[in-house]
Structure formats: C-alpha cells, structure tokens
Amino acid sequence: MLAPFLLIVSFVAIKIKLYLDEYVPRRVVVRHDGGRKIISVETKKKNIQIPVKEFWRTNCRETLEVRLNGLAFGRYRLGLYKGAYGYVDSYAVSDSGLLIEDTNGKRYYLAFDNIDEVVDAIMDDSIREKAITVRDKAKENRT
C-alpha cells in the first residue's frame, strides 16, 4: 500500500529536480562581438546562447500568463509559457526581469534579483565580456 505512494512521490521529486537543474540560471555572461550582443545563460544542465535582437524590462505577470510546460512556485517560473508576447522560455527566479528576443524571433525571459547588472552590461558597448553570478535574495535570506 505504501509502495505506490512512495513511487509517485519519488517521481514528482525527480521531475522537480530536473526542471530546477535545467532552468534555474546560475551565471549569465554578456558578450559584445563585433556589434552583436550575445547572452549566455548557464544552468546546472545546459548553456543557452542568445544572440540579442531586442530586450525589454517586464514583469513576469504580464509576460508569463499560461504555463505550457514547466514549473511555477513562489517566485520561480521555469519552462515554456505563453503570454502577451507569445511563446516564451522562462528562466525566472524573481518577479521583475528582461524579455529578450533573439535574432531568430524566439523569446526568453530572464529574471533574478541582480538583473540590472545584465542590463548595464548589454548597454555598455565598452565591455567585451562580463560574467554575472545570479543572486537570489530569497534564497540568501533562508540561509
């Protein structure tokens, strides 16, 4: 009787861990390469290269309306969402962030507590490359 329950709980825990490893940003690198701006988002499982066409400061509530595939709890909004701007891959661990459109038209949403450092690095063409460690104040306050 207990075995099916433990199996289901284990499955859900593993699924949550996989989403966290795949979508929670750990480090963001902003590069300026011959007039092009490239943002590299590093998670525990993957490294996403985003050639920036445009970006906007937005709030997650207006950008991410319907979760299609992913995880949402507290300030975390991870995975594929649909909203006012269409389909968006979200790497959000905060409420306020950047909506980024790449050169192919795909949209990404980055949100974490020190997102202003990313905006400053994108706007400053004198910076060749800048690595930014993602900070999560809610997580820092728990420890």
Coordinates of N, CA, C and O in Angstrom, one line a residue:
M1 N 0.8 -1.2 0.0 CA 0.0 0.0 0.0 C 0.9 1.3 0.0 O 0.5 2.2 -0.6
L2 N 2.0 1.2 0.7 CA 2.9 2.4 0.8 C 3.8 2.5 -0.4 O 4.2 3.6 -0.8
A3 N 4.0 1.4 -1.1 CA 5.0 1.4 -2.3 C 4.5 2.3 -3.4 O 5.3 3.1 -3.9
P4 N 3.2 2.3 -3.9 CA 2.8 3.2 -4.9 C 2.9 4.7 -4.5 O 3.3 5.5 -5.4
F5 N 2.6 5.0 -3.3 CA 2.7 6.3 -2.8 C 4.1 6.8 -2.9 O 4.4 7.9 -3.4
L6 N 5.1 6.0 -2.4 CA 6.5 6.4 -2.5 C 7.0 6.5 -3.9 O 7.8 7.4 -4.2
L7 N 6.5 5.7 -4.8 CA 6.9 5.7 -6.2 C 6.4 7.0 -6.8 O 7.2 7.7 -7.5
I8 N 5.2 7.4 -6.5 CA 4.7 8.7 -7.1 C 5.4 9.9 -6.5 O 5.8 10.8 -7.2
V9 N 5.7 9.9 -5.2 CA 6.4 11.0 -4.6 C 7.8 11.1 -5.1 O 8.3 12.2 -5.4
S10 N 8.5 9.9 -5.3 CA 9.8 9.9 -5.9 C 9.8 10.5 -7.3 O 10.7 11.3 -7.7
F11 N 8.8 10.1 -8.1 CA 8.7 10.5 -9.5 C 8.6 12.0 -9.5 O 9.3 12.7 -10.3
V12 N 7.7 12.6 -8.7 CA 7.4 14.0 -8.6 C 8.7 14.8 -8.2 O 9.1 15.8 -8.8
A13 N 9.4 14.3 -7.2 CA 10.6 14.9 -6.7 C 11.7 14.9 -7.7 O 12.4 16.0 -7.9
I14 N 11.8 13.9 -8.5 CA 12.8 13.8 -9.5 C 12.5 14.8 -10.7 O 13.4 15.5 -11.2
K15 N 11.2 14.8 -11.0 CA 10.8 15.8 -12.1 C 11.0 17.2 -11.7 O 11.5 18.0 -12.5
I16 N 10.8 17.6 -10.4 CA 11.0 18.9 -9.9 C 12.5 19.2 -10.0 O 12.9 20.3 -10.4
K17 N 13.3 18.3 -9.5 CA 14.8 18.5 -9.5 C 15.3 18.7 -11.0 O 16.2 19.5 -11.2
L18 N 14.8 17.9 -11.9 CA 15.2 18.1 -13.3 C 14.8 19.5 -13.9 O 15.7 20.1 -14.6
Y19 N 13.7 20.0 -13.6 CA 13.3 21.3 -14.0 C 14.2 22.4 -13.4 O 14.6 23.3 -14.0
L20 N 14.5 22.2 -12.1 CA 15.3 23.2 -11.4 C 16.7 23.2 -12.0 O 17.3 24.2 -12.2
D21 N 17.3 22.0 -12.3 CA 18.6 21.9 -12.9 C 18.7 22.5 -14.3 O 19.7 23.0 -14.7
E22 N 17.6 22.4 -15.0 CA 17.5 22.8 -16.4 C 17.2 24.3 -16.6 O 17.7 24.9 -17.6
Y23 N 16.5 24.9 -15.7 CA 16.0 26.2 -15.9 C 16.5 27.3 -14.9 O 16.3 28.5 -15.2
V24 N 17.0 26.9 -13.8 CA 17.4 27.9 -12.8 C 18.8 28.5 -13.2 O 19.8 27.7 -13.2
P25 N 18.9 29.8 -13.6 CA 20.2 30.3 -14.0 C 21.2 30.4 -12.9 O 20.8 30.8 -11.8
R26 N 22.4 30.0 -13.1 CA 23.5 30.1 -12.1 C 24.4 31.3 -12.5 O 24.9 32.0 -11.6
R27 N 24.7 31.5 -13.8 CA 25.6 32.5 -14.2 C 25.1 33.0 -15.6 O 24.7 32.2 -16.4
V28 N 25.3 34.3 -15.8 CA 25.0 34.9 -17.1 C 26.2 35.6 -17.6 O 26.8 36.4 -16.9
V29 N 26.6 35.4 -18.9 CA 27.7 36.0 -19.5 C 27.2 36.9 -20.6 O 26.5 36.4 -21.5
V30 N 27.6 38.2 -20.6 CA 27.2 39.1 -21.7 C 28.4 39.4 -22.5 O 29.5 39.8 -21.9
R31 N 28.3 39.1 -23.8 CA 29.5 39.4 -24.7 C 29.1 40.4 -25.8 O 28.0 40.3 -26.3
H32 N 30.0 41.2 -26.2 CA 29.9 42.1 -27.3 C 30.9 41.6 -28.3 O 32.1 41.6 -28.1
D33 N 30.3 41.2 -29.5 CA 31.2 40.6 -30.5 C 30.9 41.2 -31.8 O 30.0 40.9 -32.6
G34 N 31.7 42.2 -32.2 CA 31.6 42.9 -33.5 C 30.2 43.6 -33.7 O 29.6 43.4 -34.7
G35 N 29.7 44.2 -32.7 CA 28.4 44.9 -32.8 C 27.2 44.0 -32.4 O 26.1 44.4 -32.3
R36 N 27.5 42.7 -32.3 CA 26.4 41.8 -31.8 C 26.5 41.6 -30.3 O 27.6 41.6 -29.7
K37 N 25.4 41.4 -29.7 CA 25.3 41.2 -28.3 C 24.8 39.8 -28.1 O 23.8 39.4 -28.6
I38 N 25.6 39.0 -27.3 CA 25.2 37.6 -27.0 C 25.2 37.4 -25.5 O 26.1 37.8 -24.8
I39 N 24.1 36.8 -25.1 CA 23.9 36.5 -23.7 C 24.0 35.0 -23.6 O 23.3 34.2 -24.3
S40 N 24.8 34.5 -22.7 CA 24.9 33.1 -22.4 C 24.4 32.8 -21.0 O 24.9 33.4 -20.0
V41 N 23.3 32.0 -20.9 CA 22.7 31.6 -19.7 C 23.2 30.3 -19.3 O 22.9 29.3 -20.0
E42 N 23.8 30.2 -18.2 CA 24.3 28.9 -17.7 C 23.5 28.3 -16.6 O 23.3 29.0 -15.6
T43 N 23.0 27.1 -16.8 CA 22.2 26.4 -15.7 C 23.1 25.2 -15.3 O 24.2 25.0 -15.8
K44 N 22.6 24.5 -14.4 CA 23.3 23.3 -14.0 C 23.5 22.3 -15.1 O 24.5 21.6 -15.2
K45 N 22.4 22.2 -16.0 CA 22.4 21.2 -17.0 C 22.8 21.7 -18.4 O 23.3 20.9 -19.2
K46 N 22.6 23.0 -18.7 CA 22.9 23.4 -20.0 C 23.4 24.9 -20.1 O 23.4 25.6 -19.1
N47 N 23.8 25.2 -21.3 CA 24.3 26.6 -21.6 C 23.6 27.1 -22.8 O 23.8 26.5 -23.9
I48 N 22.8 28.1 -22.7 CA 22.0 28.7 -23.8 C 22.6 29.9 -24.3 O 22.9 30.8 -23.5
Q49 N 22.9 30.0 -25.6 CA 23.4 31.2 -26.2 C 22.3 31.9 -26.9 O 21.5 31.4 -27.7
I50 N 22.1 33.2 -26.5 CA 21.0 34.0 -27.0 C 21.6 35.2 -27.7 O 22.1 36.2 -27.1
P51 N 21.6 35.2 -29.1 CA 22.0 36.4 -29.8 C 20.9 37.5 -29.7 O 19.8 37.3 -30.3
V52 N 21.1 38.6 -29.0 CA 20.1 39.5 -28.7 C 19.8 40.4 -29.9 O 20.6 41.1 -30.5
K53 N 18.5 40.5 -30.2 CA 18.0 41.4 -31.2 C 17.4 42.6 -30.5 O 17.7 43.8 -30.8
E54 N 16.5 42.4 -29.5 CA 15.9 43.4 -28.7 C 15.6 42.9 -27.3 O 15.6 41.7 -27.1
F55 N 15.5 43.8 -26.3 CA 15.1 43.4 -25.0 C 14.3 44.5 -24.3 O 14.4 45.6 -24.7
W56 N 13.4 44.0 -23.4 CA 12.5 44.9 -22.6 C 12.5 44.6 -21.2 O 12.5 43.4 -20.9
R57 N 12.4 45.5 -20.3 CA 12.2 45.3 -18.9 C 10.7 45.0 -18.7 O 9.8 45.8 -19.2
T58 N 10.3 43.9 -18.1 CA 8.9 43.5 -17.9 C 8.8 42.8 -16.6 O 9.7 42.4 -15.9
N59 N 7.5 42.6 -16.2 CA 7.1 41.9 -15.0 C 6.6 40.5 -15.4 O 6.0 40.4 -16.5
C60 N 6.9 39.5 -14.6 CA 6.5 38.2 -15.0 C 5.0 38.0 -15.2 O 4.6 37.2 -16.0
R61 N 4.2 38.8 -14.4 CA 2.8 38.6 -14.5 C 2.2 39.0 -15.9 O 1.2 38.5 -16.3
E62 N 2.9 40.0 -16.5 CA 2.4 40.4 -17.9 C 3.0 39.6 -19.0 O 2.5 39.5 -20.0
T63 N 4.2 39.0 -18.7 CA 4.9 38.3 -19.7 C 4.5 36.8 -19.8 O 4.4 36.2 -20.8
L64 N 4.4 36.2 -18.6 CA 4.1 34.8 -18.5 C 2.7 34.5 -17.9 O 2.5 34.5 -16.7
E65 N 1.8 34.3 -18.8 CA 0.4 34.1 -18.4 C 0.0 32.7 -18.2 O -0.6 32.3 -17.1
V66 N 0.3 31.8 -19.1 CA -0.1 30.4 -19.1 C 1.1 29.5 -19.2 O 1.9 29.6 -20.2
R67 N 1.3 28.7 -18.2 CA 2.4 27.7 -18.2 C 2.0 26.5 -19.1 O 1.0 25.9 -18.9
L68 N 2.8 26.3 -20.1 CA 2.6 25.2 -21.0 C 3.4 23.9 -20.7 O 2.9 22.8 -20.8
N69 N 4.6 24.2 -20.3 CA 5.5 23.0 -19.8 C 6.5 23.6 -18.9 O 7.3 24.4 -19.3
G70 N 6.4 23.3 -17.7 CA 7.4 23.8 -16.7 C 6.9 23.7 -15.3 O 6.1 22.9 -14.9
L71 N 7.4 24.6 -14.5 CA 7.2 24.6 -13.1 C 7.1 26.0 -12.6 O 7.8 26.9 -13.0
A72 N 6.1 26.2 -11.6 CA 5.9 27.5 -11.1 C 5.5 27.4 -9.6 O 4.6 26.7 -9.2
F73 N 6.3 28.0 -8.7 CA 6.0 28.1 -7.3 C 6.8 29.2 -6.7 O 7.9 29.5 -7.1
G74 N 6.2 30.0 -5.8 CA 6.8 31.1 -5.2 C 7.2 32.1 -6.3 O 6.4 32.5 -7.2
R75 N 8.5 32.5 -6.3 CA 9.0 33.4 -7.3 C 9.5 32.7 -8.6 O 9.9 33.3 -9.5
Y76 N 9.6 31.4 -8.5 CA 10.1 30.6 -9.6 C 9.1 30.4 -10.7 O 8.0 30.0 -10.5
R77 N 9.4 30.7 -12.0 CA 8.6 30.5 -13.1 C 9.6 29.9 -14.2 O 10.3 30.7 -14.8
L78 N 9.6 28.6 -14.4 CA 10.6 27.9 -15.2 C 9.9 27.1 -16.3 O 8.8 26.5 -16.1
G79 N 10.4 27.2 -17.5 CA 9.9 26.4 -18.6 C 9.3 27.2 -19.7 O 9.5 28.4 -19.8
L80 N 8.4 26.6 -20.4 CA 7.7 27.3 -21.6 C 6.4 27.9 -21.1 O 5.5 27.2 -20.5
Y81 N 6.2 29.1 -21.5 CA 5.0 29.9 -21.1 C 4.4 30.5 -22.4 O 5.1 30.7 -23.4
K82 N 3.1 30.9 -22.3 CA 2.5 31.7 -23.3 C 1.9 32.9 -22.7 O 1.3 32.8 -21.6
G83 N 2.1 34.1 -23.3 CA 1.5 35.3 -22.7 C 1.3 36.4 -23.8 O 1.2 36.1 -24.9
A84 N 1.3 37.6 -23.3 CA 1.1 38.8 -24.2 C 2.1 38.9 -25.3 O 1.8 39.4 -26.4
Y85 N 3.3 38.3 -25.1 CA 4.3 38.4 -26.1 C 4.5 37.1 -26.9 O 5.5 36.9 -27.6
G86 N 3.6 36.2 -26.8 CA 3.7 34.9 -27.5 C 4.4 33.9 -26.6 O 4.3 33.9 -25.4
Y87 N 5.0 32.9 -27.2 CA 5.7 31.8 -26.5 C 7.0 32.3 -26.0 O 7.7 33.0 -26.7
V88 N 7.3 32.0 -24.7 CA 8.5 32.5 -24.0 C 9.1 31.3 -23.2 O 8.4 30.6 -22.5
D89 N 10.4 31.1 -23.4 CA 11.2 30.2 -22.5 C 11.6 31.0 -21.3 O 12.3 32.0 -21.4
S90 N 11.1 30.6 -20.1 CA 11.4 31.4 -18.9 C 12.5 30.8 -18.0 O 12.4 29.6 -17.7
Y91 N 13.4 31.6 -17.6 CA 14.4 31.3 -16.6 C 14.3 32.3 -15.5 O 15.1 33.2 -15.3
A92 N 13.1 32.3 -14.8 CA 12.8 33.4 -13.8 C 12.8 32.8 -12.4 O 12.2 31.9 -12.1
V93 N 13.6 33.5 -11.6 CA 13.7 33.2 -10.1 C 13.3 34.5 -9.3 O 13.7 34.6 -8.2
S94 N 12.7 35.4 -10.0 CA 12.3 36.7 -9.4 C 11.1 37.2 -10.2 O 10.7 36.7 -11.3
D95 N 10.4 38.3 -9.7 CA 9.2 38.8 -10.4 C 9.5 39.8 -11.5 O 8.8 39.9 -12.5
S96 N 10.6 40.5 -11.5 CA 11.0 41.5 -12.5 C 12.2 41.1 -13.3 O 13.2 40.6 -12.7
G97 N 12.1 41.2 -14.6 CA 13.2 40.7 -15.4 C 13.3 41.3 -16.8 O 12.7 42.4 -17.1
L98 N 13.9 40.6 -17.7 CA 14.1 41.0 -19.1 C 13.4 40.0 -20.0 O 13.6 38.8 -19.9
L99 N 12.7 40.6 -20.9 CA 12.2 39.8 -22.1 C 13.1 40.0 -23.2 O 13.4 41.2 -23.6
I100 N 13.7 39.0 -23.7 CA 14.8 39.1 -24.7 C 14.3 38.3 -26.0 O 13.8 37.2 -25.9
E101 N 14.4 39.0 -27.1 CA 14.0 38.4 -28.4 C 15.4 38.2 -29.1 O 16.2 39.1 -29.3
D102 N 15.6 36.9 -29.6 CA 16.8 36.7 -30.3 C 16.7 37.0 -31.8 O 15.6 37.3 -32.2
T103 N 17.8 36.8 -32.5 CA 17.8 37.2 -33.9 C 16.9 36.2 -34.8 O 16.6 36.6 -35.9
N104 N 16.5 35.1 -34.2 CA 15.6 34.2 -34.9 C 14.1 34.4 -34.5 O 13.2 33.7 -35.0
G105 N 13.8 35.3 -33.6 CA 12.5 35.6 -33.2 C 12.0 34.9 -32.0 O 10.9 35.1 -31.5
K106 N 12.9 34.0 -31.4 CA 12.5 33.3 -30.2 C 12.6 34.2 -29.0 O 13.5 35.0 -28.9
R107 N 11.7 34.0 -28.0 CA 11.7 34.9 -26.8 C 12.1 34.1 -25.6 O 11.7 33.0 -25.4
Y108 N 12.9 34.8 -24.8 CA 13.4 34.3 -23.5 C 13.0 35.3 -22.4 O 13.1 36.5 -22.6
Y109 N 12.7 34.8 -21.2 CA 12.5 35.7 -20.1 C 13.5 35.4 -19.0 O 13.5 34.2 -18.5
L110 N 14.4 36.3 -18.6 CA 15.4 36.2 -17.6 C 14.9 37.0 -16.4 O 14.7 38.2 -16.6
A111 N 14.9 36.5 -15.2 CA 14.5 37.3 -14.1 C 15.2 36.8 -12.8 O 15.1 35.6 -12.5
F112 N 16.0 37.7 -12.2 CA 16.7 37.4 -11.0 C 17.0 38.7 -10.3 O 16.8 39.8 -10.9
D113 N 17.4 38.7 -9.0 CA 17.5 39.9 -8.3 C 18.5 40.9 -8.8 O 18.3 42.1 -8.6
N114 N 19.6 40.5 -9.4 CA 20.6 41.4 -9.9 C 20.5 41.5 -11.4 O 21.5 41.6 -12.1
I115 N 19.3 41.5 -12.0 CA 19.1 41.7 -13.4 C 19.6 43.0 -14.0 O 20.0 43.1 -15.1
D116 N 19.7 44.0 -13.1 CA 20.2 45.3 -13.5 C 21.6 45.2 -14.0 O 22.0 46.0 -14.9
E117 N 22.4 44.3 -13.4 CA 23.8 44.2 -13.9 C 23.8 43.7 -15.3 O 24.7 44.0 -16.1
V118 N 22.9 42.8 -15.7 CA 22.8 42.3 -17.1 C 22.4 43.5 -18.0 O 23.0 43.6 -19.1
V119 N 21.5 44.3 -17.6 CA 21.0 45.4 -18.5 C 22.2 46.4 -18.7 O 22.5 46.8 -19.8
D120 N 22.9 46.7 -17.6 CA 24.1 47.6 -17.7 C 25.2 47.0 -18.6 O 25.8 47.7 -19.4
A121 N 25.4 45.7 -18.6 CA 26.4 45.0 -19.4 C 26.0 45.0 -20.9 O 26.8 45.2 -21.8
I122 N 24.7 44.9 -21.1 CA 24.2 44.9 -22.5 C 24.3 46.3 -23.1 O 24.7 46.4 -24.2
M123 N 24.0 47.3 -22.3 CA 24.0 48.7 -22.8 C 25.5 49.2 -23.0 O 25.7 50.1 -23.8
D124 N 26.4 48.7 -22.2 CA 27.8 49.3 -22.2 C 28.6 48.5 -23.3 O 29.1 47.4 -23.1
D125 N 28.8 49.2 -24.4 CA 29.5 48.6 -25.6 C 31.0 48.5 -25.3 O 31.7 47.8 -26.0
S126 N 31.5 49.2 -24.3 CA 32.9 49.1 -24.0 C 33.3 47.8 -23.3 O 34.5 47.4 -23.3
I127 N 32.3 47.1 -22.8 CA 32.6 45.8 -22.1 C 32.6 44.7 -23.2 O 31.7 44.6 -23.9
R128 N 33.7 44.0 -23.3 CA 33.9 42.9 -24.2 C 33.1 41.7 -23.7 O 32.4 41.0 -24.5
E129 N 33.3 41.3 -22.5 CA 32.7 40.2 -21.9 C 32.5 40.4 -20.4 O 33.5 40.8 -19.7
K130 N 31.4 40.1 -19.8 CA 31.2 40.3 -18.4 C 30.3 39.1 -17.9 O 29.3 38.8 -18.4
A131 N 30.9 38.4 -16.9 CA 30.2 37.3 -16.2 C 29.5 37.8 -15.0 O 30.1 38.5 -14.2
I132 N 28.2 37.4 -14.8 CA 27.4 37.8 -13.7 C 26.9 36.6 -13.0 O 26.2 35.8 -13.6
T133 N 27.2 36.5 -11.7 CA 26.6 35.4 -10.9 C 25.2 35.8 -10.5 O 25.0 36.8 -9.9
V134 N 24.3 34.9 -10.7 CA 22.9 35.1 -10.4 C 22.7 35.1 -8.9 O 23.2 34.2 -8.2
R135 N 22.1 36.1 -8.4 CA 21.7 36.2 -6.9 C 20.3 36.0 -6.7 O 19.4 36.6 -7.5
D136 N 19.9 35.3 -5.7 CA 18.5 35.1 -5.3 C 18.4 35.5 -3.9 O 18.8 34.7 -3.0
K137 N 17.9 36.7 -3.6 CA 17.8 37.2 -2.2 C 17.0 36.4 -1.3 O 17.3 36.2 -0.2
A138 N 15.9 35.8 -1.9 CA 15.0 35.0 -1.0 C 15.8 33.8 -0.5 O 15.7 33.4 0.6
K139 N 16.6 33.2 -1.4 CA 17.4 32.0 -1.0 C 18.5 32.4 0.0 O 18.8 31.7 0.9
E140 N 19.1 33.6 -0.3 CA 20.2 34.1 0.7 C 19.6 34.4 2.1 O 20.3 34.1 3.1
N141 N 18.4 34.8 2.1 CA 17.8 35.1 3.4 C 17.4 33.9 4.2 O 17.3 33.9 5.4
R142 N 17.2 32.8 3.5 CA 16.9 31.5 4.2 C 18.1 30.9 4.9 O 18.0 30.1 5.9
T143 N 19.3 31.2 4.4 CA 20.5 30.6 5.0 C 21.1 31.4 6.0 O 20.9 32.5 6.3

